[in-house]
Coordinates of C-alpha atoms in Angstrom, one line a residue:
X1 CA 36.8 -4.6 6.2
X2 CA 35.5 -7.8 4.8
X3 CA 32.6 -7.2 2.3
X4 CA 29.9 -9.9 2.0
X5 CA 27.2 -10.2 -0.6
X6 CA 24.9 -7.1 -1.0
X7 CA 21.3 -7.6 -2.2
X8 CA 18.7 -5.0 -3.2
X9 CA 15.1 -5.3 -2.1
X10 CA 12.9 -3.0 -4.1
X11 CA 9.8 -4.2 -5.8
X12 CA 9.8 -7.9 -5.0
X13 CA 6.3 -9.2 -4.4
X14 CA 5.3 -11.7 -1.8
X15 CA 2.2 -13.8 -2.3
X16 CA 0.4 -16.2 0.0
X17 CA -1.5 -19.0 -1.7
X18 CA -5.1 -19.7 -1.1
X19 CA -6.0 -21.6 2.0
X20 CA -8.9 -23.9 2.2
X21 CA -8.7 -24.6 5.9
X22 CA -8.6 -22.3 8.9
X23 CA -5.8 -22.7 11.4
X24 CA -5.9 -21.4 14.9
X25 CA -3.0 -19.9 16.8
X26 CA -2.8 -20.3 20.5
X27 CA -4.1 -16.8 20.7
X28 CA -7.0 -17.2 18.3
X29 CA -7.8 -17.7 14.6
X30 CA -5.1 -17.2 12.0
X31 CA -6.1 -14.7 9.4
X32 CA -6.9 -16.1 6.0
X33 CA -5.4 -14.1 3.2
X34 CA -7.2 -16.0 0.5
X35 CA -8.9 -14.0 -2.3
X36 CA -10.0 -14.3 -5.9
X37 CA -10.6 -12.0 -8.8
X38 CA -11.9 -14.7 -11.1
X39 CA -15.6 -15.4 -11.9
X40 CA -16.0 -19.1 -11.2
X41 CA -18.6 -21.7 -12.2
X42 CA -18.9 -22.7 -8.6
X43 CA -18.0 -20.9 -5.4
X44 CA -15.1 -21.9 -3.2
X45 CA -15.7 -23.1 0.3
X46 CA -16.3 -20.4 2.9
X47 CA -13.3 -18.9 4.7
X48 CA -13.0 -20.0 8.4
X49 CA -15.6 -22.7 7.6
X50 CA -18.2 -19.9 7.7
X51 CA -17.1 -18.4 11.0
X52 CA -20.0 -17.4 13.2
X53 CA -22.6 -17.5 10.4
X54 CA -21.9 -21.2 9.6
X55 CA -25.3 -22.8 8.8
X56 CA -26.9 -19.4 9.4
X57 CA -30.0 -19.0 7.2
X58 CA -30.0 -16.3 4.5
X59 CA -33.1 -14.1 4.7
X60 CA -34.4 -11.1 2.8
X61 CA -34.4 -7.4 3.7
X62 CA -36.8 -4.8 2.2
X63 CA -35.0 -1.5 1.4
X64 CA -35.8 1.6 -0.6
X65 CA -33.4 3.0 -3.1
X66 CA -34.5 6.2 -5.0
X67 CA -38.1 5.4 -4.1
X68 CA -37.9 1.9 -5.5
X69 CA -38.5 -0.9 -3.0
X70 CA -36.3 -3.9 -3.4
X71 CA -35.7 -7.1 -1.5
X72 CA -32.1 -8.1 -1.0
X73 CA -30.4 -11.1 0.6
X74 CA -29.6 -10.5 4.3
X75 CA -28.1 -12.2 7.3
X76 CA -29.9 -11.3 10.6
X77 CA -27.4 -11.6 13.5
X78 CA -27.8 -11.3 17.2
X79 CA -25.4 -10.2 20.0
X80 CA -22.3 -9.1 18.1
X81 CA -19.5 -8.2 20.5
X82 CA -17.9 -4.7 20.7
X83 CA -14.2 -3.9 20.4
X84 CA -14.1 -6.5 17.7
X85 CA -12.8 -6.6 14.1
X86 CA -15.1 -8.7 11.8
X87 CA -13.9 -10.0 8.5
X88 CA -16.7 -10.8 6.0
X89 CA -16.6 -12.7 2.7
X90 CA -19.0 -14.4 0.3
X91 CA -19.4 -15.4 -3.3
X92 CA -22.0 -13.5 -5.3
X93 CA -23.9 -14.1 -8.5
X94 CA -26.7 -12.2 -10.2
X95 CA -29.4 -12.7 -12.8
X96 CA -31.3 -10.1 -14.7
X97 CA -28.2 -8.2 -15.9
X98 CA -24.8 -9.0 -17.4
X99 CA -22.9 -7.4 -14.5
X100 CA -23.3 -4.9 -11.7
X101 CA -21.6 -3.6 -8.6
X102 CA -22.9 -5.3 -5.5
X103 CA -22.3 -3.6 -2.1
X104 CA -22.6 -5.2 1.3
X105 CA -23.8 -3.0 4.1
X106 CA -24.3 -3.4 7.9
X107 CA -27.0 -2.0 10.1
X108 CA -27.1 -2.6 13.9
X109 CA -29.1 -1.1 16.7
X110 CA -26.5 1.6 17.2
X111 CA -24.4 2.0 14.0
X112 CA -24.5 1.7 10.2
X113 CA -21.7 0.8 7.7
X114 CA -23.1 1.9 4.3
X115 CA -20.3 -0.2 2.7
X116 CA -18.2 -3.0 4.2
X117 CA -17.3 -4.6 0.9
X118 CA -18.0 -4.6 -2.9
X119 CA -17.8 -6.9 -5.8
X120 CA -18.6 -6.6 -9.5
X121 CA -21.0 -9.6 -9.8
X122 CA -21.8 -11.2 -13.1
X123 CA -24.5 -13.4 -14.5
X124 CA -23.7 -17.1 -14.8
X125 CA -20.6 -17.2 -12.5
X126 CA -19.6 -16.5 -9.0
X127 CA -17.5 -13.5 -7.9
X128 CA -15.7 -13.1 -4.6
X129 CA -16.5 -10.3 -2.2
X130 CA -14.2 -9.6 0.8
X131 CA -14.4 -6.9 3.4
X132 CA -15.4 -6.3 7.0
X133 CA -16.1 -3.8 9.7
X134 CA -15.2 -2.8 13.3
X135 CA -17.7 -2.7 16.1
X136 CA -16.7 -0.4 19.0
X137 CA -19.7 -1.4 21.1
X138 CA -21.9 -4.5 21.2
X139 CA -25.1 -4.8 19.3
X140 CA -28.2 -6.9 20.1
X141 CA -29.1 -7.3 16.5
X142 CA -27.5 -6.6 13.1
X143 CA -28.3 -6.9 9.4
X144 CA -25.7 -7.7 6.7
X145 CA -27.4 -7.2 3.4
X146 CA -26.5 -7.0 -0.3
X147 CA -27.6 -4.3 -2.8
X148 CA -26.9 -3.5 -6.4
X149 CA -25.6 0.0 -7.1
X150 CA -28.5 1.2 -9.3
X151 CA -32.3 0.8 -9.4
X152 CA -32.2 -2.1 -11.8
X153 CA -34.3 -5.0 -10.7
X154 CA -32.3 -8.2 -10.5
X155 CA -31.7 -11.3 -8.4
X156 CA -28.7 -11.6 -6.1
X157 CA -27.5 -15.0 -5.1
X158 CA -25.1 -15.5 -2.2
X159 CA -23.0 -18.5 -1.3
X160 CA -20.1 -19.6 1.0
X161 CA -20.5 -16.6 3.3
X162 CA -18.3 -16.1 6.3
X163 CA -18.1 -13.8 9.2
X164 CA -15.1 -14.2 11.5
X165 CA -14.5 -12.0 14.6
X166 CA -11.1 -11.1 15.9
X167 CA -10.3 -9.2 19.1
X168 CA -7.9 -6.4 18.7
X169 CA -5.3 -8.5 20.5
X170 CA -5.8 -11.4 18.0
X171 CA -5.7 -9.0 15.1
X172 CA -2.4 -7.5 16.3
X173 CA -0.9 -11.0 16.9
X174 CA -1.7 -11.9 13.3
X175 CA 0.0 -8.7 12.2
X176 CA 3.1 -9.4 14.2
X177 CA 3.2 -13.0 13.0
X178 CA 3.2 -11.8 9.4
X179 CA 5.8 -9.2 10.0
X180 CA 8.0 -11.9 11.5
X181 CA 7.4 -14.1 8.4
X182 CA 7.5 -11.5 5.6
X183 CA 9.8 -8.8 6.9
X184 CA 12.5 -10.8 8.8
X185 CA 14.9 -13.7 8.3
X186 CA 17.0 -16.0 10.5
X187 CA 20.7 -15.4 10.1
X188 CA 23.6 -17.7 11.2
X189 CA 27.2 -16.4 11.5
X190 CA 30.0 -19.0 11.5
X191 CA 33.2 -17.6 13.1
X192 CA 36.5 -19.3 12.5
X193 CA 40.2 -18.6 12.1
X194 CA 42.0 -18.7 8.8
X195 CA 42.5 -22.5 9.1
X196 CA 38.8 -23.1 9.5
X197 CA 38.9 -23.8 13.3
X198 CA 35.6 -22.7 14.9
X199 CA 36.0 -20.1 17.5
X200 CA 34.0 -20.5 20.7
X201 CA 33.4 -17.4 22.8
X202 CA 34.1 -14.8 20.2
X203 CA 32.1 -11.6 20.9
X204 CA 29.8 -10.5 18.1
X205 CA 28.1 -7.1 17.6
X206 CA 25.5 -6.9 14.8
X207 CA 24.1 -3.5 13.9
X208 CA 21.5 -2.7 11.2
X209 CA 22.6 0.3 9.3
X210 CA 19.8 0.5 6.7
X211 CA 16.5 -1.1 6.0
X212 CA 15.4 -2.5 2.6
X213 CA 11.7 -1.7 3.0
X214 CA 11.1 1.6 1.3
X215 CA 9.5 4.0 3.8
X216 CA 9.4 7.7 3.0
X217 CA 7.4 10.8 2.5
X218 CA 6.6 13.5 0.0
X219 CA 8.9 16.5 -0.1
X220 CA 8.4 19.9 -1.6
X221 CA 10.8 22.7 -2.8
X222 CA 10.7 23.9 0.8
X223 CA 13.4 21.4 1.6
X224 CA 15.9 23.1 -0.7
X225 CA 18.4 25.2 1.3
X226 CA 16.9 24.1 4.5
X227 CA 19.7 22.0 6.1
X228 CA 17.8 21.2 9.4
X229 CA 14.8 19.8 7.4
X230 CA 17.1 17.9 5.0
X231 CA 18.9 16.3 8.0
X232 CA 15.7 15.5 9.7
X233 CA 14.4 13.8 6.6
X234 CA 17.5 11.9 5.7
X235 CA 17.8 10.5 9.2
X236 CA 14.5 8.8 8.9
X237 CA 13.5 8.0 5.4
X238 CA 15.0 6.0 2.5
X239 CA 12.4 7.0 -0.1
X240 CA 10.8 10.2 -1.3
X241 CA 8.3 11.6 -3.8
X242 CA 8.0 15.2 -5.1
X243 CA 4.7 16.7 -4.0
X244 CA 4.0 19.0 -6.9
X245 CA 7.3 19.9 -8.5
X246 CA 7.3 17.3 -11.2
X247 CA 3.7 17.9 -12.3
X248 CA 3.0 19.5 -15.6
X249 CA 1.7 22.7 -14.2
X250 CA 4.9 23.1 -12.2
X251 CA 7.4 22.3 -15.0
X252 CA 5.7 24.1 -17.8
X253 CA 3.4 26.8 -16.5
X254 CA 3.3 28.5 -19.9
X255 CA 3.5 26.7 -23.3
X256 CA 7.1 26.1 -24.2
X257 CA 8.6 27.4 -20.9
X258 CA 9.9 24.1 -19.6
X259 CA 12.0 24.4 -16.4
X260 CA 13.3 21.4 -14.4
X261 CA 15.5 23.4 -12.1
X262 CA 13.6 22.8 -8.9
X263 CA 13.0 19.0 -9.4
X264 CA 16.6 18.7 -10.5
X265 CA 17.8 20.2 -7.2
X266 CA 15.4 18.1 -5.2
X267 CA 16.7 15.0 -7.0
X268 CA 20.2 16.0 -6.1
X269 CA 19.3 16.2 -2.4
X270 CA 17.8 12.7 -2.6
X271 CA 20.8 11.2 -4.4
X272 CA 23.3 12.8 -2.0
X273 CA 21.5 11.0 0.8
X274 CA 20.9 7.7 -1.0
X275 CA 17.1 8.2 -1.0
X276 CA 15.0 6.4 -3.6
X277 CA 12.6 8.6 -5.5
X278 CA 9.2 7.9 -7.2
X279 CA 8.3 9.8 -10.4
X280 CA 4.9 11.6 -9.7
X281 CA 3.3 12.3 -12.1
X282 CA 3.5 12.5 -15.9
X283 CA -0.2 13.3 -16.5
X284 CA -3.2 13.9 -14.3
X285 CA -6.7 13.2 -15.6
X286 CA -8.3 15.7 -13.2
X287 CA -8.8 18.9 -15.3
X288 CA -8.4 21.1 -12.1
X289 CA -4.7 20.1 -12.0
X290 CA -4.0 20.3 -15.7
X291 CA -2.3 23.5 -16.8
X292 CA -4.8 26.2 -17.8
X293 CA -3.2 26.7 -21.1
X294 CA -3.5 22.9 -21.9
X295 CA -7.3 22.9 -21.1
X296 CA -7.9 25.4 -23.9
X297 CA -6.1 23.5 -26.7
X298 CA -7.8 21.9 -29.6
X299 CA -7.5 18.1 -29.9
X300 CA -4.6 18.3 -32.5
X301 CA -2.8 20.9 -30.4
X302 CA -3.3 18.8 -27.2
X303 CA -1.9 15.7 -28.9
X304 CA 1.2 17.7 -29.8
X305 CA 1.6 19.2 -26.3
X306 CA 1.1 15.8 -24.7
X307 CA 3.8 14.3 -27.0
X308 CA 6.2 17.1 -26.1
X309 CA 5.5 16.8 -22.4
X310 CA 6.2 13.1 -22.1
X311 CA 9.2 13.1 -24.4
X312 CA 10.8 16.0 -22.5
X313 CA 10.1 14.6 -19.1
X314 CA 11.2 11.1 -19.8
X315 CA 14.4 12.0 -21.6
X316 CA 15.4 14.4 -18.8
X317 CA 14.8 11.8 -16.1
X318 CA 15.5 8.5 -17.7
X319 CA 16.8 6.0 -15.2
X320 CA 16.4 8.5 -12.3
X321 CA 13.1 7.3 -10.8
X322 CA 12.2 3.8 -9.7
X323 CA 8.5 4.4 -10.6
X324 CA 6.3 6.5 -12.8
X325 CA 2.8 7.4 -11.9
X326 CA 1.9 7.7 -15.6
X327 CA -1.7 8.9 -15.7
X328 CA -2.9 9.9 -12.3
X329 CA -6.4 9.0 -11.0
X330 CA -7.8 7.5 -14.1
X331 CA -10.7 5.9 -12.4
X332 CA -12.1 9.3 -11.3
X333 CA -11.3 11.6 -14.2
X334 CA -10.9 11.4 -17.9
X335 CA -9.7 14.8 -19.2
X336 CA -7.3 13.4 -21.8
X337 CA -9.4 10.5 -22.7
X338 CA -12.4 12.7 -23.5
X339 CA -10.3 14.8 -25.8
X340 CA -7.9 12.3 -27.3
X341 CA -10.0 9.1 -27.2
X342 CA -10.3 6.1 -24.9
X343 CA -6.8 4.9 -25.8
X344 CA -5.1 8.1 -24.7
X345 CA -4.0 6.7 -21.3
X346 CA -2.9 3.4 -22.9
X347 CA -0.7 5.4 -25.3
X348 CA 0.8 7.3 -22.3
X349 CA 1.8 4.0 -20.6
X350 CA 3.2 2.6 -23.9
X351 CA 5.3 5.7 -24.5
X352 CA 6.6 5.7 -20.9
X353 CA 7.4 2.1 -21.1
X354 CA 9.5 2.7 -24.3
X355 CA 11.2 5.8 -22.9
X356 CA 12.3 4.5 -19.5
X357 CA 12.2 0.6 -19.6
X358 CA 13.9 0.2 -16.3
X359 CA 11.3 2.2 -14.3
X360 CA 8.2 0.5 -13.0
X361 CA 4.9 1.9 -14.3
X362 CA 2.1 2.4 -11.7
X363 CA -1.6 3.1 -11.7
X364 CA -2.2 5.6 -8.9
X365 CA -5.6 6.1 -7.4
X366 CA -7.5 7.2 -4.3
X367 CA -10.4 5.6 -2.4
X368 CA -9.5 2.1 -3.4
X369 CA -8.1 1.3 0.0
X370 CA -9.6 4.1 2.1
X371 CA -13.3 3.2 1.6
X372 CA -15.6 1.1 -0.5
X373 CA -18.3 3.8 -0.7
X374 CA -16.7 5.5 -3.7
X375 CA -18.3 3.8 -6.7
X376 CA -15.7 5.1 -9.1
X377 CA -12.8 3.3 -7.5
X378 CA -13.8 -0.1 -6.1
X379 CA -11.1 -2.8 -5.9
X380 CA -12.7 -4.7 -8.8
X381 CA -12.7 -1.5 -11.0
X382 CA -9.1 -1.0 -10.2
X383 CA -8.3 -4.6 -11.2
X384 CA -10.3 -4.3 -14.4
X385 CA -8.6 -1.1 -15.5
X386 CA -5.2 -2.6 -14.8
X387 CA -6.0 -5.7 -16.8
X388 CA -7.3 -3.5 -19.6
X389 CA -3.9 -1.8 -19.9
X390 CA -2.2 -5.1 -19.8
X391 CA -4.4 -6.4 -22.7
X392 CA -3.3 -3.3 -24.6
X393 CA 0.3 -4.4 -24.4
X394 CA 1.5 -2.4 -21.4
X395 CA 3.6 -4.4 -19.0
X396 CA 2.1 -3.1 -15.7
X397 CA 4.6 -3.2 -12.9
X398 CA 2.9 -1.8 -9.8
X399 CA -0.3 -0.9 -7.9
X400 CA -0.4 2.6 -6.4
X401 CA -2.9 3.2 -3.6
X402 CA -2.9 6.8 -2.4
X403 CA -4.3 6.3 1.1
X404 CA -5.9 9.6 2.1
X405 CA -7.8 8.2 5.1
X406 CA -10.5 9.4 7.4
X407 CA -11.2 6.8 10.0
X408 CA -9.6 3.6 8.7
X409 CA -11.3 0.2 8.6
X410 CA -8.6 -2.4 9.2
X411 CA -10.7 -5.3 7.9
X412 CA -11.5 -3.5 4.6
X413 CA -7.8 -2.4 4.2
X414 CA -6.6 -6.0 4.5
X415 CA -9.4 -7.4 2.3
X416 CA -8.6 -5.0 -0.5
X417 CA -4.9 -5.7 -0.3
X418 CA -5.7 -9.5 -0.4
X419 CA -7.7 -9.1 -3.6
X420 CA -5.0 -6.9 -5.3
X421 CA -2.3 -9.3 -4.1
X422 CA -3.8 -11.9 -6.4
X423 CA -2.3 -9.9 -9.3
X424 CA 1.2 -10.6 -7.9
X425 CA 2.4 -7.1 -8.5
X426 CA 4.2 -4.8 -6.0
X427 CA 1.7 -2.8 -4.0
X428 CA 2.7 0.7 -2.7
X429 CA 0.8 3.0 -0.5
X430 CA 1.9 6.2 -2.3
X431 CA 0.3 9.2 -0.4
X432 CA -0.6 8.2 3.1
X433 CA -2.2 10.8 5.4
X434 CA -5.1 11.2 7.8
X435 CA -7.8 13.9 7.4
X436 CA -7.2 17.1 9.3
X437 CA -10.9 17.0 10.4
X438 CA -9.5 15.0 13.3
X439 CA -7.4 16.4 16.1
X440 CA -3.7 15.6 16.1
X441 CA -4.0 12.8 18.7
X442 CA -6.7 11.1 16.6
X443 CA -4.7 11.6 13.4
X444 CA -1.7 9.8 15.1
X445 CA -3.9 6.9 16.3
X446 CA -5.4 6.4 12.9
X447 CA -2.0 6.8 11.2
X448 CA -0.5 4.0 13.3
X449 CA -3.4 1.7 12.5
X450 CA -2.9 2.3 8.7
X451 CA 0.9 1.9 8.9
X452 CA 0.7 -1.3 10.9
X453 CA -1.9 -2.8 8.6
X454 CA 0.2 -1.9 5.5
X455 CA 3.6 -3.0 6.8
X456 CA 2.2 -6.3 8.0
X457 CA 0.6 -7.2 4.7
X458 CA 3.1 -9.4 2.7
X459 CA 2.2 -7.8 -0.7
X460 CA 2.9 -4.2 0.3
X461 CA 6.4 -3.3 -1.0
X462 CA 6.6 0.4 0.1
X463 CA 4.9 3.2 2.0
X464 CA 5.0 6.9 1.3
X465 CA 3.5 9.5 3.6
X466 CA 2.0 12.7 2.1
X467 CA 3.4 15.1 4.7
X468 CA 5.7 17.6 2.8
X469 CA 6.3 20.5 5.2
X470 CA 5.4 24.0 4.3
X471 CA 5.4 27.2 6.3
X472 CA 1.6 27.1 6.3
X473 CA 1.4 23.5 7.2
X474 CA 0.9 20.3 5.2
X475 CA -1.7 19.0 2.8
X476 CA -3.6 17.2 5.6
X477 CA -1.2 15.8 8.1
X478 CA 2.2 17.1 9.4
X479 CA 4.7 15.1 11.3
X480 CA 6.4 18.1 12.8
X481 CA 5.8 21.8 13.4
X482 CA 7.9 24.4 11.5
X483 CA 10.7 24.0 14.1
X484 CA 10.9 20.3 13.3
X485 CA 9.5 19.3 16.7
X486 CA 7.5 16.2 16.5
X487 CA 3.7 16.3 16.5
X488 CA 1.9 13.2 17.6
X489 CA 1.9 11.7 14.1
X490 CA 5.7 12.2 14.0
X491 CA 6.1 10.4 17.3
X492 CA 4.2 7.5 15.8
X493 CA 6.4 7.4 12.7
X494 CA 9.6 7.5 14.8
X495 CA 8.4 4.8 17.1
X496 CA 7.5 2.5 14.2
X497 CA 10.7 3.1 12.4
X498 CA 12.6 2.1 15.5
X499 CA 10.3 -1.0 16.0
X500 CA 10.8 -2.1 12.4
X501 CA 14.6 -2.1 12.7
X502 CA 16.7 -4.8 14.2
X503 CA 19.0 -2.3 16.0
X504 CA 22.1 -3.7 17.8
X505 CA 22.4 -7.4 18.6
X506 CA 25.3 -8.6 20.8
X507 CA 26.5 -12.0 22.1
X508 CA 29.1 -14.7 21.9
X509 CA 29.6 -17.6 19.6
X510 CA 28.7 -21.1 20.9
X511 CA 30.8 -24.3 21.0
X512 CA 30.5 -24.6 17.3
X513 CA 31.6 -21.0 16.7
X514 CA 28.1 -20.0 15.6
X515 CA 26.0 -16.9 16.4
X516 CA 22.3 -16.7 15.4
X517 CA 20.0 -13.7 15.2
X518 CA 16.7 -12.8 13.5
X519 CA 16.8 -9.5 11.6
X520 CA 14.7 -7.3 9.4
X521 CA 15.8 -7.2 5.8
X522 CA 18.5 -4.7 5.2
X523 CA 22.2 -4.0 5.5
X524 CA 24.3 -4.8 8.6
X525 CA 27.7 -4.1 10.1
X526 CA 29.2 -7.1 12.0
X527 CA 32.1 -6.7 14.3
X528 CA 33.8 -9.8 15.7
X529 CA 36.4 -9.8 18.5
X530 CA 38.4 -12.9 19.6
X531 CA 41.4 -12.3 21.8
X532 CA 43.4 -9.5 20.2
X533 CA 41.9 -10.1 16.8
X534 CA 39.0 -8.0 15.3
X535 CA 37.2 -8.1 12.0
X536 CA 34.5 -5.9 10.5
X537 CA 32.1 -7.2 7.9
X538 CA 29.1 -5.8 5.9
X539 CA 26.3 -8.2 5.1
X540 CA 22.8 -7.9 3.7
X541 CA 19.8 -9.8 4.8
X542 CA 17.3 -10.4 2.0
X543 CA 14.0 -12.1 1.6
X544 CA 14.1 -15.8 1.8
X545 CA 12.6 -18.7 3.8
X546 CA 15.7 -20.6 4.8
X547 CA 18.2 -19.5 7.4
X548 CA 20.9 -17.3 5.8
X549 CA 24.5 -18.5 6.6
X550 CA 27.7 -16.5 6.5
X551 CA 31.3 -17.5 7.2
X552 CA 33.6 -14.9 8.8
X553 CA 37.2 -15.5 9.4
X554 CA 39.6 -13.8 11.8

């Protein structure tokens, strides 16, 4: 077998530069990925040249917040269409306060979106807000309005606003165009004999044997000793994360009783099957998931226990995990910071960085992507905390977005990813599931929407489902029943895994001895037959913009 160059694709980040003009595909407008996290002296031009609110006057809307009447800027719109995804953006500035969180909301004659986008606006400069909404049915009138998050009286200025509608077909076409651009590459095989003579009419069979995009799921100790479950998992996924087994309460339920037997065995399963594993998590700021004995420690005792935990865990698993979720859900909780000081999480990251320098360090948080109604975890707050850690000397490597969804908002998902992409860090969806308040068919429909939106975004570098199987079910969403028969969500995952793989490509070389194919990034087996001669090669297709060429001799 001839072995060609192998390349690894884990953690590279793809970034689209800002666009100042709107292009239109034959099928409709091309989505504009532009975003900004800067506060600028002047606003940029509106996306899509303003879309359907170009030259639309900005009015005022009276609202009542905690019994306080306020007037807020508002767009009054007529005759919005149903079955439409609307992207919204604007630049916002305030006066009367140094900074505040501004929320955009939508009210129509038949629906309300309490939040379709947020931005932390400042005095004296313009900040970029990006979001959107989906209308399932048409509306005769609608209000898009801006409000600050508290009762403080201040003035809100809005500039360069844009509202661009997309039909579902147009939205899906944009997704597929980006998949073709960011997840695939043209390949050209040149077939010749040992003297360099090009061989016309050689038969070529190209088969993808693995994908380079990390797509996986959580696993629990229930996978140990369960061969059918192990085989089911390994046939589908190239990445995994331990649901609970690496967390402090699992590895040290009592002080000094550290036991890594279970996670060691789970790691062995992953390594046997060439499955990449994330490290989740070192600490968790939520006191409910902090060991009970830890919650009762004095600050000096806690500092000692924290030091022992991180040294023990990192030394035991150095170079084993590609990522570490260092201090989980820091935007919502602050158990360690309350007891050890504001710099506690910074010190956690610094210690992890020194202990395992080859692993990428992630912030991991929920409700950044799922909604903009959670005031603790807006996209700007995530960016701010990430930058704060960087200013403290931590080399931040990745953005972890949990993704515990109810009904997903595709326009908001893409807008949040656009803003985070400006940081040029790998973005992973780390714990994707759909609430079990929905029936299984609806779960599957929403899961497909989330996965397509995530895979098609060029800055997303990995997707992890939160679907570890237990005898009593899963956290929120299962892919199979206990007999490993697919549920609707499992059918969606299997269909997408098949769709996002090149599969088998067959054909013959042309008059120049060349054979061309377009393939997803990953590793391929290539078999070439000419007369009574056969050769087998292994090649890898990695990210790149130019056509990748290989020479194969028989």
